[in-house]
Amino acid sequence: MNNKWILYIGGFELPDKNAAAQRVIANAKAFKKLGYDTFFVGLSNDPTSINNVNEFEGFKYVNLEYPKTNIQWLTYLCSIKSIKTYLDKSPDFIVAYNYPAIALDRVRRYGKRKKIPVFADSTEWYEAQGNLLFRLIKDFDTKLRMKKIQPKLDGMIAISLYLYQFYKKQMGNVVMIPPLVDLNMNKWDEKSVDRSINNDNLLKIVYAGSPGIGNKDRLDLILNVLSRIKSKGLNKFYFTIIGITENQFLSSFNTSIPDNLINNVVFKGRLSHVDTLNEVKNAHYYLFLRDNNLVNNAGFPTKFAESISCGTPVLTNLSSNIKDYLIEGLNGFIMDVSTDTSLEKSFIKAMNLPIRDILEMKKYCSSSKAFHYENYIPTFQLLFNKIARDE
């Protein structure tokens, strides 16, 4: 490890088990370009990876056991004992990814005593779900972290414009960093793209992810509008859903698959990240819809950044600050969800576009490099420069 290094802590599951892991690795690559190595301490449900130091993409990491019992959860929420060994190794900076409020405040106090700057990497503002006790605890933890603890830190990496503006009013050292990718990695290479999409008239649409807490991705709404469109004669499309099974969809949304879509929709369940990206590359469009609420506006969809980076235009409604990145007709289309009629019109407009025009959009997405991590190195530099000036 270099002399200068960053300790990155949080609920990500390395090497690449969740969107959080993708984000923190990409951020660490930017840190490395600025002269800082990174050591990660995350969480995992995999007993074979617990407490072992491993390496991924040139970074060392350790996964702690994901809390299961009430006692384990209470310890995780309130204690920093499990990371004390790494804190005592004197990192130059500490970055805490959506860290529990009370434990984060203890990290902050530790950093203040040891003169180690502590930054937050803030990507969410979840509204608590589940039983009453869990909702009360989660709601308390979220509000305490977002409103009281994080504004006291030395800096903030905000994933969205919403969070950037919220914290910019309270602290001077805030940067906005969307989900990033490293386009130099083989998994983003377009050699795996099935060029047969040039040769047929079947529109290939894909969704990949998990609907998440509160069904943030409205797959039910998508299937309903596709059903209405098909009943009006637009039927040459194929919608692939990755991340959940059909049974999980039926249970989660408490609905059924429209009868006329049986031959148009396929559920593939969970796939590896590489296999998922290949499915996205081979599609004409990536499709997701989200409700306009605090959860979706405070976050930013990793799936949007990954789809553009795969060379696949996106069909979605406006949430978060997607409008800053989506260019109508070039890298996607905005779905108007204000009424059923306007949503149908939005879908029909995108789905009736000639395949050759969609392929031009795919070329535009591939060449844009909008979310390549190297483009954001100057922004990360601002974060560190502010600390240097204050010292």
PDB file of N, CA, C and O in Angstrom, residues 6 36 70 103 119 127 131 142 155 294 307 328:
ATOM      1  N   ILE A   6      -6.564   5.731   1.800  1.00  0.00           N
ATOM      2  CA  ILE A   6      -7.918   6.057   2.252  1.00  0.00           C
ATOM      3  C   ILE A   6      -8.583   4.801   2.768  1.00  0.00           C
ATOM      4  O   ILE A   6      -8.505   3.736   2.146  1.00  0.00           O
ATOM      5  N   TYR A  36      -3.675   8.337  -3.967  1.00  0.00           N
ATOM      6  CA  TYR A  36      -4.133   7.670  -2.751  1.00  0.00           C
ATOM      7  C   TYR A  36      -4.552   6.233  -3.057  1.00  0.00           C
ATOM      8  O   TYR A  36      -5.381   5.996  -3.937  1.00  0.00           O
ATOM      9  N   ASN A  70     -30.623  -9.274  16.322  1.00  0.00           N
ATOM     10  CA  ASN A  70     -30.869  -7.935  16.856  1.00  0.00           C
ATOM     11  C   ASN A  70     -29.625  -7.363  17.526  1.00  0.00           C
ATOM     12  O   ASN A  70     -29.320  -6.164  17.384  1.00  0.00           O
ATOM     13  N   ALA A 103     -22.717   5.171  14.748  1.00  0.00           N
ATOM     14  CA  ALA A 103     -21.369   4.686  14.451  1.00  0.00           C
ATOM     15  C   ALA A 103     -20.592   5.729  13.649  1.00  0.00           C
ATOM     16  O   ALA A 103     -19.389   5.948  13.884  1.00  0.00           O
ATOM     17  N   PHE A 119     -14.978  11.907   5.289  1.00  0.00           N
ATOM     18  CA  PHE A 119     -15.947  12.271   4.260  1.00  0.00           C
ATOM     19  C   PHE A 119     -17.102  11.279   4.279  1.00  0.00           C
ATOM     20  O   PHE A 119     -16.938  10.121   4.644  1.00  0.00           O
ATOM     21  N   GLU A 127     -36.786   5.738   2.714  1.00  0.00           N
ATOM     22  CA  GLU A 127     -37.924   5.780   3.627  1.00  0.00           C
ATOM     23  C   GLU A 127     -38.099   4.373   4.185  1.00  0.00           C
ATOM     24  O   GLU A 127     -38.172   3.399   3.428  1.00  0.00           O
ATOM     25  N   ASN A 131     -41.522  -3.932   9.541  1.00  0.00           N
ATOM     26  CA  ASN A 131     -42.361  -3.866  10.737  1.00  0.00           C
ATOM     27  C   ASN A 131     -42.148  -2.548  11.466  1.00  0.00           C
ATOM     28  O   ASN A 131     -41.187  -1.798  11.209  1.00  0.00           O
ATOM     29  N   THR A 142     -31.714   7.152   9.796  1.00  0.00           N
ATOM     30  CA  THR A 142     -31.582   7.893   8.542  1.00  0.00           C
ATOM     31  C   THR A 142     -31.627   9.395   8.776  1.00  0.00           C
ATOM     32  O   THR A 142     -30.775  10.143   8.278  1.00  0.00           O
ATOM     33  N   GLY A 155     -16.241  16.562   4.618  1.00  0.00           N
ATOM     34  CA  GLY A 155     -16.555  16.644   3.200  1.00  0.00           C
ATOM     35  C   GLY A 155     -17.662  15.683   2.828  1.00  0.00           C
ATOM     36  O   GLY A 155     -18.031  14.796   3.597  1.00  0.00           O
ATOM     37  N   LEU A 294     -38.943  11.072  -2.587  1.00  0.00           N
ATOM     38  CA  LEU A 294     -37.668  11.401  -1.953  1.00  0.00           C
ATOM     39  C   LEU A 294     -36.617  10.346  -2.224  1.00  0.00           C
ATOM     40  O   LEU A 294     -35.460  10.662  -2.525  1.00  0.00           O
ATOM     41  N   SER A 307     -26.058   1.592 -18.355  1.00  0.00           N
ATOM     42  CA  SER A 307     -26.637   1.382 -19.676  1.00  0.00           C
ATOM     43  C   SER A 307     -25.976   2.283 -20.715  1.00  0.00           C
ATOM     44  O   SER A 307     -25.595   1.826 -21.803  1.00  0.00           O
ATOM     45  N   GLU A 328     -32.584  13.872 -25.253  1.00  0.00           N
ATOM     46  CA  GLU A 328     -33.691  13.289 -25.995  1.00  0.00           C
ATOM     47  C   GLU A 328     -33.295  12.983 -27.437  1.00  0.00           C
ATOM     48  O   GLU A 328     -32.833  13.856 -28.178  1.00  0.00           O
TER      49      GLU A 328
END
